[in-house]
Coordinates of C-alpha atoms in Angstrom, one line a residue:
X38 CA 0.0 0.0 0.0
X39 CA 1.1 3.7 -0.8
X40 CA 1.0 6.3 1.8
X41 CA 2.7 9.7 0.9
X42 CA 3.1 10.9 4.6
X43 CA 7.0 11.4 6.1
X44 CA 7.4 10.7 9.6
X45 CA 9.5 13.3 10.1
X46 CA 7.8 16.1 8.6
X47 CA 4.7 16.2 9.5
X48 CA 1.8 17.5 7.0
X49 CA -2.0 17.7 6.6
X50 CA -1.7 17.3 3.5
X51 CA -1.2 13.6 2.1
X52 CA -2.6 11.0 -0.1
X53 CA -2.9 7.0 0.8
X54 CA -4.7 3.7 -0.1
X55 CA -4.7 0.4 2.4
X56 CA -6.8 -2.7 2.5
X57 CA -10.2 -2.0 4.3
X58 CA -10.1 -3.2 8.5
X59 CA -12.5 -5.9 8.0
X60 CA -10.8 -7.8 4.7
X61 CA -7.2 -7.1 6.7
X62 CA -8.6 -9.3 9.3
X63 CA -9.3 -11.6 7.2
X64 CA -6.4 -11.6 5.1
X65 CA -4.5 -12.4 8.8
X66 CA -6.4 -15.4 9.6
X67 CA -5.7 -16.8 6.1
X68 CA -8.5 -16.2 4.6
X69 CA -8.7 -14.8 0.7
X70 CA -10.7 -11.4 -0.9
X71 CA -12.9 -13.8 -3.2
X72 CA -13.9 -16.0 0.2
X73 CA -14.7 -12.9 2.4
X74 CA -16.6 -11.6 -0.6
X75 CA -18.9 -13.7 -0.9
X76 CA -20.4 -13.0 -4.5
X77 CA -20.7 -9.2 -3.7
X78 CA -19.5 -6.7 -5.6
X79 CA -16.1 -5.4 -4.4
X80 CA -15.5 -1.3 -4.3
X81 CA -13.5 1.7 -3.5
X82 CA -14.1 3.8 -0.6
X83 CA -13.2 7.3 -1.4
X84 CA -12.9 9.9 0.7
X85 CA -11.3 13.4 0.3
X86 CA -11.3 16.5 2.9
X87 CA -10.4 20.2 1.0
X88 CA -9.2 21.6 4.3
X89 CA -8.3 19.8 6.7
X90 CA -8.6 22.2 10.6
X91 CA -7.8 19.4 12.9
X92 CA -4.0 19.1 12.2
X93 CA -4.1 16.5 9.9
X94 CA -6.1 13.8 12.4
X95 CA -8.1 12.1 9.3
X96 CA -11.3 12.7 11.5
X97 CA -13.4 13.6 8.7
X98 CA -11.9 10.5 6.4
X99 CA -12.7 8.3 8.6
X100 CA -16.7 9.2 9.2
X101 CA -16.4 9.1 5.0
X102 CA -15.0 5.2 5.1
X103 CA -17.7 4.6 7.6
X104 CA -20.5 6.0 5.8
X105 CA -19.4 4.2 2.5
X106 CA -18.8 0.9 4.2
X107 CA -22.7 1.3 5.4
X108 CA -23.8 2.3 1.8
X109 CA -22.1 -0.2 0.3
X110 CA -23.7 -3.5 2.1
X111 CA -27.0 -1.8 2.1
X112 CA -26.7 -2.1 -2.1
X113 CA -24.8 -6.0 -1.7
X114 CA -21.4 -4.5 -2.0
X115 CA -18.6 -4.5 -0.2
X116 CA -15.3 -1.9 0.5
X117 CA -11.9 -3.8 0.1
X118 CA -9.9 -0.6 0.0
X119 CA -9.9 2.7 1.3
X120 CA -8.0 5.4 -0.6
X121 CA -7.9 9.2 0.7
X122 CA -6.6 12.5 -0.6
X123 CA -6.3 14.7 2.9
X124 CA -6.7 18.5 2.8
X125 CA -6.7 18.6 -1.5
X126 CA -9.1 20.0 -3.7
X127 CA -10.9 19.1 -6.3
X128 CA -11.9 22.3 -7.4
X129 CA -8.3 23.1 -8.8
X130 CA -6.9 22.2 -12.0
X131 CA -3.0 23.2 -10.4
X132 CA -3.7 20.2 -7.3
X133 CA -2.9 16.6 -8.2
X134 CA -4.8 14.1 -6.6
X135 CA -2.5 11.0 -6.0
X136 CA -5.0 8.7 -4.8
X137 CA -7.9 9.8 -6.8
X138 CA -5.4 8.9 -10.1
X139 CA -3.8 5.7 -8.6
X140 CA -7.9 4.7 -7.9
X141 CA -8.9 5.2 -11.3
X142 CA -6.1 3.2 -13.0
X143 CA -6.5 0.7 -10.4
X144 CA -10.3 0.7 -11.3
X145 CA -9.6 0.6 -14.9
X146 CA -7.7 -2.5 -14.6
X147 CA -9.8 -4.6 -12.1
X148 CA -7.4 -5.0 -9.3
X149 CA -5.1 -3.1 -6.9
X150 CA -1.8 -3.3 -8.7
X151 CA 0.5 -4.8 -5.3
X152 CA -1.8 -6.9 -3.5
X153 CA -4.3 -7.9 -6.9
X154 CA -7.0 -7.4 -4.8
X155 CA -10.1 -6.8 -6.9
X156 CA -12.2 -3.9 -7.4
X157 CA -15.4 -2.7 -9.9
X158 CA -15.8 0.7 -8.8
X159 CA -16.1 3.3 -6.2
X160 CA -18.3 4.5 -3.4
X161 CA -18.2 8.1 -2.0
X162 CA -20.5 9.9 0.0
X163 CA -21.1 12.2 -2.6
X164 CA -19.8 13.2 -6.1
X165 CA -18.4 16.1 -5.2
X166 CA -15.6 14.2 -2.9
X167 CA -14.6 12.2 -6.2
X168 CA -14.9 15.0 -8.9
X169 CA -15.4 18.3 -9.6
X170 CA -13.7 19.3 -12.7
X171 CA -14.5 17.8 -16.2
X172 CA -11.4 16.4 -16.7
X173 CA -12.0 14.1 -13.5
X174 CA -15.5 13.6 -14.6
X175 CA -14.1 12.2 -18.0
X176 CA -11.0 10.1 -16.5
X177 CA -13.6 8.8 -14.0
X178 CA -16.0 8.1 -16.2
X179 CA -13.4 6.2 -18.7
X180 CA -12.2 3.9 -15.8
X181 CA -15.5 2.7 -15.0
X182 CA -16.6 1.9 -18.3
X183 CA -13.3 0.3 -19.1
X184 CA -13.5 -1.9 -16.2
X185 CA -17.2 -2.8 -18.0
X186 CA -19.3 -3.2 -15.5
X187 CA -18.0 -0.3 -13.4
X188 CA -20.4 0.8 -10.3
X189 CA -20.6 3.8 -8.9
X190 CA -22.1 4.9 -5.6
X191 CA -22.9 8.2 -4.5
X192 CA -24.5 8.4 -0.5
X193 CA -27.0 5.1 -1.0
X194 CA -27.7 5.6 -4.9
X195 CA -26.3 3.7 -7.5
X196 CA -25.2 6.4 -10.4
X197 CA -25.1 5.2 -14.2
X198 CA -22.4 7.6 -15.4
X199 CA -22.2 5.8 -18.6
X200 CA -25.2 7.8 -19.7
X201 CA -24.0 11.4 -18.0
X202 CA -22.3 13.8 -20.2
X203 CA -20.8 15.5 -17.3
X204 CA -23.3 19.0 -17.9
X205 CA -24.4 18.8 -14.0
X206 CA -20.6 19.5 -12.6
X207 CA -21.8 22.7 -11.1
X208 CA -18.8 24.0 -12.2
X209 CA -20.6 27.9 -12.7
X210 CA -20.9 27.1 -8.4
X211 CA -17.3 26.5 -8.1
X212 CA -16.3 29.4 -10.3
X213 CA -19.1 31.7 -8.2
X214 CA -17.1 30.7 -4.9
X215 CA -14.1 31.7 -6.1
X216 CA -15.2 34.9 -7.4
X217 CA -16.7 35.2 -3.7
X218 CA -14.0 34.3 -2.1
X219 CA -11.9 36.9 -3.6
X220 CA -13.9 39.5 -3.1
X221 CA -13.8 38.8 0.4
X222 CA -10.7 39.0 0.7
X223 CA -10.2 42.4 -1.1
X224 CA -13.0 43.8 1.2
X225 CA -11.2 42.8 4.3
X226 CA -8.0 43.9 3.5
X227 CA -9.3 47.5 2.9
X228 CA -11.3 47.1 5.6
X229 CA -8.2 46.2 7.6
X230 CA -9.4 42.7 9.3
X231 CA -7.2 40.1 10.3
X232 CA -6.5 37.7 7.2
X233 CA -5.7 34.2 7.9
X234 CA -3.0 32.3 7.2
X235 CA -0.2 30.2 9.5
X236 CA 1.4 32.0 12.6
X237 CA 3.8 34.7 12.3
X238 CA 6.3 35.4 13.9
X239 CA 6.1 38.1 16.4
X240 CA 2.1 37.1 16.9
X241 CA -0.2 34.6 18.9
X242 CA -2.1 31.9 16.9
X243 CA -5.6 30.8 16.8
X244 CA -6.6 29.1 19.5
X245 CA -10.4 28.2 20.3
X246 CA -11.2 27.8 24.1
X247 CA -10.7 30.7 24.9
X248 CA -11.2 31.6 21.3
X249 CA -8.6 34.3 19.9
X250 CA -8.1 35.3 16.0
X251 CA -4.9 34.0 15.0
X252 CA -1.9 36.8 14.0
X253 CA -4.1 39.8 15.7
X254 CA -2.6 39.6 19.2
X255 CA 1.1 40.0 20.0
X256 CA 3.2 37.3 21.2
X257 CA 5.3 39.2 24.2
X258 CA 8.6 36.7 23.9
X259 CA 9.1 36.9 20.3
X260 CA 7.9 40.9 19.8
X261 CA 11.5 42.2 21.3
X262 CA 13.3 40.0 18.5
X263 CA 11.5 40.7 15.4
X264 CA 11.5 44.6 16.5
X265 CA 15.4 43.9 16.7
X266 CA 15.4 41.8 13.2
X267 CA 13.6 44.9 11.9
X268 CA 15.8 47.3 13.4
X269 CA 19.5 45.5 12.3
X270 CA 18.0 45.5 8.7
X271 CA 17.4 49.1 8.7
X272 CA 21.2 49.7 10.0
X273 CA 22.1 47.9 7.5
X274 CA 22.7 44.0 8.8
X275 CA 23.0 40.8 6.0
X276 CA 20.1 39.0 6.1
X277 CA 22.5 36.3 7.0
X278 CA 24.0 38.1 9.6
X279 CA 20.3 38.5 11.5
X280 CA 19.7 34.9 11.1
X281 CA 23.3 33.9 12.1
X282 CA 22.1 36.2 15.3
X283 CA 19.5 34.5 15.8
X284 CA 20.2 31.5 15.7
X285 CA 23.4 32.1 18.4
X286 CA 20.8 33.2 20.7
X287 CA 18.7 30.3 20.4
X288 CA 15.7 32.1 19.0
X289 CA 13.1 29.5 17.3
X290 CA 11.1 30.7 14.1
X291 CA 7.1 30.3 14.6
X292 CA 7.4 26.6 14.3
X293 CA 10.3 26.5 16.5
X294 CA 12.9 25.7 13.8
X295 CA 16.3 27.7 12.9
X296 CA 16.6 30.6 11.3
X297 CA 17.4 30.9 7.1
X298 CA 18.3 33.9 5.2
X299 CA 15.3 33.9 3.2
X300 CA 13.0 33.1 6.5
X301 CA 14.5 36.7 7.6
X302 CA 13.7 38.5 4.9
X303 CA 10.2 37.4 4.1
X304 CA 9.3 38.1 7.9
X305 CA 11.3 41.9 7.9
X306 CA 9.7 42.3 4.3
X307 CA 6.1 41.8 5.0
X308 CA 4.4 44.8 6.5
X309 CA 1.9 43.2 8.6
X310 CA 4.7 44.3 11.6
X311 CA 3.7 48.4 10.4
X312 CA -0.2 47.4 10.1
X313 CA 0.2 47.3 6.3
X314 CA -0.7 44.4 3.8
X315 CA -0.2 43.4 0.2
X316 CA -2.6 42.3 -2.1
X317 CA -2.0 41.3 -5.4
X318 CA 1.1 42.7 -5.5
X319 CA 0.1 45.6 -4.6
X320 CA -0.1 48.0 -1.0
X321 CA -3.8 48.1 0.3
X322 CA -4.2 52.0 0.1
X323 CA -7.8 53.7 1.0
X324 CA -9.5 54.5 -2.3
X325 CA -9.8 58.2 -0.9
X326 CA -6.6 59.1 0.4
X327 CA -4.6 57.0 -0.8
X328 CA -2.8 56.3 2.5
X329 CA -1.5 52.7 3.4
X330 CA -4.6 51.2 5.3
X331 CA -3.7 50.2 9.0
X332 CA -5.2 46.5 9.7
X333 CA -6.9 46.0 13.1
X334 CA -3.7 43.5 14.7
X335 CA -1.2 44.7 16.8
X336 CA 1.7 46.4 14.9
X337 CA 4.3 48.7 16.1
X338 CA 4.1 52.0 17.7
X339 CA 6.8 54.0 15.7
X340 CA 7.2 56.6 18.6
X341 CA 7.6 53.8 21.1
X342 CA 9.7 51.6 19.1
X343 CA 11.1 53.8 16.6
X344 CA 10.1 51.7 13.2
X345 CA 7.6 52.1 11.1
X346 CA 6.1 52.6 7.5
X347 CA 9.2 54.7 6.2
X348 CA 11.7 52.1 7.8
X349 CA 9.8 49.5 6.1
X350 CA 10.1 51.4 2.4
X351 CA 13.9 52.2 3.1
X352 CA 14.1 48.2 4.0
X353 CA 12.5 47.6 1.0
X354 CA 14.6 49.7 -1.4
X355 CA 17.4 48.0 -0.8
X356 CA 16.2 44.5 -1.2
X357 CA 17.1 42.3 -4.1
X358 CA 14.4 43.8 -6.8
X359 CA 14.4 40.6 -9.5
X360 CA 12.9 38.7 -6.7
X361 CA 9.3 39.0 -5.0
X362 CA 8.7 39.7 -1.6
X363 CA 5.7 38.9 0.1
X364 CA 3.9 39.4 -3.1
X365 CA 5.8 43.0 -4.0
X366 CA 6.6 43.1 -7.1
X367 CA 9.5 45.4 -8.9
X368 CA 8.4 48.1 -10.4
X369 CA 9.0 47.8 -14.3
X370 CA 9.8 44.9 -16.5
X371 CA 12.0 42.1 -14.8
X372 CA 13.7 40.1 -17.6
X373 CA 13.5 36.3 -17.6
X374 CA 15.9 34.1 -17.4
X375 CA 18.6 33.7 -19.2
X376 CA 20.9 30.4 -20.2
X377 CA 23.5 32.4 -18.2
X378 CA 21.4 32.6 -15.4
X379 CA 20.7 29.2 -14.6
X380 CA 21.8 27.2 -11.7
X381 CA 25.0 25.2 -12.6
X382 CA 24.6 21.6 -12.0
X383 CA 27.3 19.3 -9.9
X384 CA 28.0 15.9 -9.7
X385 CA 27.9 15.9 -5.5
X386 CA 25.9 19.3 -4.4
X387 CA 23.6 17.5 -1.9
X388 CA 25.7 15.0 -1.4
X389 CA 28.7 16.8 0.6
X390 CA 28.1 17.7 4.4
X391 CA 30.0 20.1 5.9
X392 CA 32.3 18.7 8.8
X393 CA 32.8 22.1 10.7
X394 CA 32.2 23.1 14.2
X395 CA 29.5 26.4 13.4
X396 CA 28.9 29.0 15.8
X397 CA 26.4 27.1 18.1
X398 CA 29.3 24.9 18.5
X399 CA 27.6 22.0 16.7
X400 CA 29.0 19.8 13.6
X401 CA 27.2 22.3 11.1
X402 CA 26.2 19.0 8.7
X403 CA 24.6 21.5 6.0
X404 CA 24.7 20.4 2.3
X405 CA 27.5 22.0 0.2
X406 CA 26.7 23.4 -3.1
X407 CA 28.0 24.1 -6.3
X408 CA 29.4 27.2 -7.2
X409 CA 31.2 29.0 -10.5
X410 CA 34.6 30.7 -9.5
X411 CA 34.6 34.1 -10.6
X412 CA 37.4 36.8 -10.5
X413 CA 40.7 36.0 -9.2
X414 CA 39.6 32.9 -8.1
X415 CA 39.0 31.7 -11.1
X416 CA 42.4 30.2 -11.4
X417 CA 41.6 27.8 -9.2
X418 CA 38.1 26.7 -10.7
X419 CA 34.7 26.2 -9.0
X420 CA 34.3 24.8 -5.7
X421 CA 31.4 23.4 -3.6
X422 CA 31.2 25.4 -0.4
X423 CA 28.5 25.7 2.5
X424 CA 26.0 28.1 2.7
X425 CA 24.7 27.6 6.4
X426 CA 24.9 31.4 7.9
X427 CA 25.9 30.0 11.5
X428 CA 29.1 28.2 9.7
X429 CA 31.6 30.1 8.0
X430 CA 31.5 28.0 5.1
X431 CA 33.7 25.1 4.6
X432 CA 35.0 24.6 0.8
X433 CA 36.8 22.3 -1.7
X434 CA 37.4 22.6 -5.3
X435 CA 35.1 20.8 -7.9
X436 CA 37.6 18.9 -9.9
X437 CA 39.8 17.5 -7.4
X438 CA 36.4 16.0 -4.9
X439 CA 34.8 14.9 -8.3
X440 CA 37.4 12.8 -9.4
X441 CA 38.0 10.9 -6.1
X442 CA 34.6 10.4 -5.3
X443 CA 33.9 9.4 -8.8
X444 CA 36.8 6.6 -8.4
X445 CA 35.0 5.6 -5.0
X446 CA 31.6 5.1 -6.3
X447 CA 32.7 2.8 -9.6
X448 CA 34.9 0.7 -7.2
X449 CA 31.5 0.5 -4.7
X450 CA 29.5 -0.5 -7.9
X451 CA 32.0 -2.7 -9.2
X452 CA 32.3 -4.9 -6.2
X453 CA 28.8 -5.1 -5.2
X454 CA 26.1 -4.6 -8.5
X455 CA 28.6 -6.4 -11.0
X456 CA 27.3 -9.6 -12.1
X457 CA 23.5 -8.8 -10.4
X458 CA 20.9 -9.2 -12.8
X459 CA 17.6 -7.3 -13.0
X460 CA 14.6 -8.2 -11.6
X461 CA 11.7 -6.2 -13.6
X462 CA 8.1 -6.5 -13.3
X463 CA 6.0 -6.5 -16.3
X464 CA 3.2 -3.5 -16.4
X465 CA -0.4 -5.3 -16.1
X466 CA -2.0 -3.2 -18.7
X467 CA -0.2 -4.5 -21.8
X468 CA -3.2 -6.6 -22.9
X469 CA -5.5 -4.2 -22.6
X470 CA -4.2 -1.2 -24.2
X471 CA -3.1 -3.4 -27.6
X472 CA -6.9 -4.9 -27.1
X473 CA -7.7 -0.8 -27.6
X474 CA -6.0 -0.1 -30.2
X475 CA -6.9 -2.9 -32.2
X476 CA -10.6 -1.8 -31.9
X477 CA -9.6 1.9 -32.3
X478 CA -8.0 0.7 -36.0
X479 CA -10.8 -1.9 -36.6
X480 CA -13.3 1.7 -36.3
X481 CA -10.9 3.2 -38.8
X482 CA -10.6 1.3 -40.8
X483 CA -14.6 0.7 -41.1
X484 CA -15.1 4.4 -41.4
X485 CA -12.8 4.5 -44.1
X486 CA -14.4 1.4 -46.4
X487 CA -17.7 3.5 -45.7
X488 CA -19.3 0.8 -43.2
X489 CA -19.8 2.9 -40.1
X490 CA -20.8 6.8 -40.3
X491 CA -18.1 9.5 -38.6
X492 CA -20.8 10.8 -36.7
X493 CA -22.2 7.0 -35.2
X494 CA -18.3 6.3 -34.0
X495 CA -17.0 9.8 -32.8
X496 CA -17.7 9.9 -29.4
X497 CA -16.4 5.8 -29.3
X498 CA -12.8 7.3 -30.9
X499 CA -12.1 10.0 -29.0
X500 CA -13.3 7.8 -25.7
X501 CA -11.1 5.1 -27.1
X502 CA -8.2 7.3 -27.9
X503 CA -8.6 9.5 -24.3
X504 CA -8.5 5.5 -22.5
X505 CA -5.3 4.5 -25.0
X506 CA -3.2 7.7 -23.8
X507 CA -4.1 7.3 -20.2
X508 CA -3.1 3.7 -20.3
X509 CA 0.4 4.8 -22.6
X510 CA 0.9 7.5 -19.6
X511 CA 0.4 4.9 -17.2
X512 CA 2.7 2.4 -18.9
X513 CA 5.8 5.2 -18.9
X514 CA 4.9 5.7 -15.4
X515 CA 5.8 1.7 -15.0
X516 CA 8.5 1.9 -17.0
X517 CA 10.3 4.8 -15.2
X518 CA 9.8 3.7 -11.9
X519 CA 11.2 -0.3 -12.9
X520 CA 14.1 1.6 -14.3
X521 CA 14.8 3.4 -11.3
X522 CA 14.4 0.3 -9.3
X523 CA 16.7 -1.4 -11.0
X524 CA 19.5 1.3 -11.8
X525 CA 22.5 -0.5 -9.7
X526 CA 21.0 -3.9 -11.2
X527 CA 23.6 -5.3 -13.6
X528 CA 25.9 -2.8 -13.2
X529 CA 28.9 -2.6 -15.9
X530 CA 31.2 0.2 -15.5
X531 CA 30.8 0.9 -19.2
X532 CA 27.0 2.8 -18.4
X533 CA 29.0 5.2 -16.4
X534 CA 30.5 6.9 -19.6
X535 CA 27.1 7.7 -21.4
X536 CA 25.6 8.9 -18.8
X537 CA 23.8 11.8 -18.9
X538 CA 24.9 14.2 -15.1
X539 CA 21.1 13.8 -13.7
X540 CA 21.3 9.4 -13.9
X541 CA 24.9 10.1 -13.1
X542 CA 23.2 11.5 -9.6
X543 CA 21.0 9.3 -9.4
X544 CA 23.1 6.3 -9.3
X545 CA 25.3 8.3 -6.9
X546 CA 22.4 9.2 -4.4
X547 CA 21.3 5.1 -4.8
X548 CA 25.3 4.4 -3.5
X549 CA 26.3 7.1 -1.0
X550 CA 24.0 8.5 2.0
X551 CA 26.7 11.4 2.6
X552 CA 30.2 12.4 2.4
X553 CA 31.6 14.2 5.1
X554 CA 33.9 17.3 4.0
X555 CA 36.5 17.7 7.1
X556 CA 37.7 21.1 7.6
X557 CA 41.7 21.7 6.8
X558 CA 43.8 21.2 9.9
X559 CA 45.1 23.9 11.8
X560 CA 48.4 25.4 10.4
X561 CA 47.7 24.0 6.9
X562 CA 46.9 26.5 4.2
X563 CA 43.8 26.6 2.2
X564 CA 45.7 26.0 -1.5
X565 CA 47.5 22.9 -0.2
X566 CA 46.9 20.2 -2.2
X567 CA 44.1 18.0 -1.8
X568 CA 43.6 15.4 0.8
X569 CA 41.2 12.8 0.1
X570 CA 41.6 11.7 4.0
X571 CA 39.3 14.5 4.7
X572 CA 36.3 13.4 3.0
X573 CA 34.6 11.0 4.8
X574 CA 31.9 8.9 2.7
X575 CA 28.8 6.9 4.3
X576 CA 27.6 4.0 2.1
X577 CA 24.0 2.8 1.7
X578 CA 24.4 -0.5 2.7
X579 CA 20.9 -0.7 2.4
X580 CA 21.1 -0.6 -1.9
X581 CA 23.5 -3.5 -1.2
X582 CA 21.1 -5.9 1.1
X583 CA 18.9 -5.5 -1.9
X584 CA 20.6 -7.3 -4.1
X585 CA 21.4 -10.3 -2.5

């Protein structure tokens, strides 16, 4: 089963799909889907939540699954899986769904593609949780009829969606909420209410008993820094420097984590600490004045404190202009990017870890990055160097650390992947997409000896050729992920050589957790040559179990 949450970053937002509670227990005891079934039909239950206020603690999922394991045996079905997609919408073409799409391919094909367990549809509590876009209508609507007998229950109702051309989406509702919903928001801001969001720094969060309005009242222990952060930009600090500051002091952002350059800069750069706000890019003003309106939160008192809407524009002309801040954009045209503006790419950024002591007095473990040597360095050619702002940046040439660990990963290949054969898995839909395009060129074909009429067989092609590109999508998908399952599998140092840089990282990432980049001993210049003994590399032994 798939389940997209990390363990150590926890999210409301995440998509999953496990065997239903009742068929798990059945599976333990050694029994098998077709026995527990009994003859009923077996189905999806599908359950989404848009936005999720309960800190991601599936409480609304679960009453879904409930429901739909009630509506199903009340209609002689039964749920074998339960797939969700937690705080998504389904109003937005931009949001993928991960387990709505895994559920439709697995509903296309008849079976859940690890476990083979088999499925003929999907029960929701209402349509809305499944679809709400055409395109989801129509890749829905293809899965079920490709599955052929395809069922489909909304609440306690059986829906025949073979028949439904999709016209009752509401779709006019969803673009009327939106329009609502902005509107809103425009009247609050130049009304000057609290708008919502997570908690800022420098301000209390919502909290319901005793209710309070998140980001309206001040938080008293973290007010004195951010009028301080505000204060040493003003003077003329780095951005670095603040957070370097910070960070010495043991001052937690608003989710208690350490401070970044960019973390800095968007907090000093947002004027929600003067009572200001940006909306689309631009400063709510009153439509009569003109002047910046004040919102209703606590902000500074510039004769108490001595900041205030001025500071904030003299911060603000000196930040970096080609970038947006807190939805500020640059006045005039910004040009895009150039070829000689993109990143560089390098074999190990990511992969080094710096080995010094920072200023906390910690091993600063920060990921070294690639960078182009410019001016008089130049000589000596790029280098990867860390960026952490508490560390003062450990570095080492590109050429010389390439070439070593390049040597050190082919020997690790060569003596543990040489001689191992793949092991790939072949895609389950093979049979059915060449059954579909047989019958797409048997329609073809017919139209073209005049047997069938364009107009009878329309609507069957373009269904056809919607399911064969799904299915072709869906294939690549397999493909890809085998190949990346078996990269290190019959390994021959010839691959290494045509190569393009991004597989080249990806075999490296496959073979090496980290590499530990020692600072230079005491006494020892920063030209002398290289010393591969300071360069410490961790294996993943777990790439090598695999194999055996």
């Amino acid at each position: 089963m798939i389940d997209t949450r990390d363990a150590e970053r926890a999210s409301r937002t995440f998509s999953r799909w496990y065997v239903a509670p009742e068929l798990q227990m059945w599976l333990d005891k050694g029994g098998t889907p077709d026995s527990w079934l009994g003859g009923r039909t077996p189905l999806i239950s599908y359950a989404r939540v848009s936005a999720d206020r309960l800190d991601g603690d599936s409480t609304g999922l679960t009453r879904q699954h409930r429901n739909n394991t009630r509506n199903a045996e009340r209609l002689g079905c039964a749920v074998v899986l339960y797939y969700e997609d937690n705080n998504l919408t389904a109003a937005k073409a931009a949001v993928t769904r991960p387990a709505f799409h895994w559920m439709c391919q697995d509903i296309a094909h008849g079976c859940e593609r690890e476990s083979g367990i088999p499925v003929r549809g999907c029960v929701s509590v209402e349509r809305e949780r499944v679809y709400r876009l055409p395109r989801d209508f129509v890749r829905f609507q293809d899965a079920l009829m490709m599955a052929g007998d395809g069922v489909f229950i909304e609440g306690s109702s059986v829906l025949d969606l073979a028949c439904d051309d999709g016209l009752g989406l509401g779709l006019a509702e969803v673009d009327r909420v939106r329009t609502r919903t902005a509107r809103s928001r425009a009247d609050r801001a130049e009304e000057g209410r609290v708008f919502a969001g997570p908690r800022r720094f420098g301000w209390l969060g919502a909290a319901r008993n005793p209710f309070r309005c998140g980001n309206k009242h001040r938080n008293d222990d973290e007010w004195p820094h951010l009028v301080a952060m505000i204060k040493a930009r003003a003077a003329g600090m780095s951005w670095r420097g603040i957070a370097a500051d910070l960070n010495r002091r043991g001052v937690g952002t608003a989710r208690g984590g350490r401070w970044s350059e960019q973390g800095v800069k968007a907090l000093v750069a947002n004027p929600a600490w003067w009572g200001g706000r940006v909306l689309d890019g631009v400063l709510v003003t009153d439509p009569t004045t003109g002047e910046p309106v004040i919102g209703e939160w606590h902000h500074v008192d510039e004769e108490l404190e001595g900041i205030g809407f001025e500071t904030w524009k003299t911060i603000m002309t000196g930040v970096n202009a080609a970038r947006l801040h807190r939805g500020m954009r640059r006045e005039g045209v910004c040009p895009g990017p150039t070829d000689a503006m993109k990143v560089r790419a390098y074999l190990f950024s990511g992969v080094l870890r710096c080995g010094r002591l920072n200023d906390l007095g910690e091993v600063c473990h920060s990921k070294l990055s690639g960078n182009r040597a410019t001016g008089r360095n130049a000589k000596y050619g790029d280098y990867y160097r860390c960026g952490d702002v508490n560390c003062r940046g450990i570095g080492r040439g590109v050429e010389s650390v390439d070439r070593y660990l390049e040597g050190l990963v082919l020997d690790y290949l060569d003596e543990y992947f040489s001689g191992t054969t793949q092991d790939t898995t072949a895609w389950r839909g093979e049979e059915k997409l060449t059954a579909l395009c047989v019958q797409r060129r048997a329609i073809e074909e017919s139209v073209a000896a005049g047997k069938s009429a364009w107009g009878d067989v329309r609507d069957l092609l373009a269904r056809l050729t919607r399911n064969i590109e799904d299915l072709g999508a869906e294939r690549q998908e397999h493909l890809d992920a085998e190949a990346k399952r078996n990269l290190l599998r019959g390994w021959r140092r010839e691959k290494w050589g045509s190569m393009a840089l991004e597989r080249r990282r990806e075999v490296i990432s496959c073979a090496l957790t980290s590499v530990l980049v020692l600072p230079v001993p005491a006494g020892v210049s920063d030209k002398a040559p290289f010393d591969p003994s300071l360069l410490r590399p961790v294996w993943r032994r777990a790439a090598v179990h695999s194999t055996l």
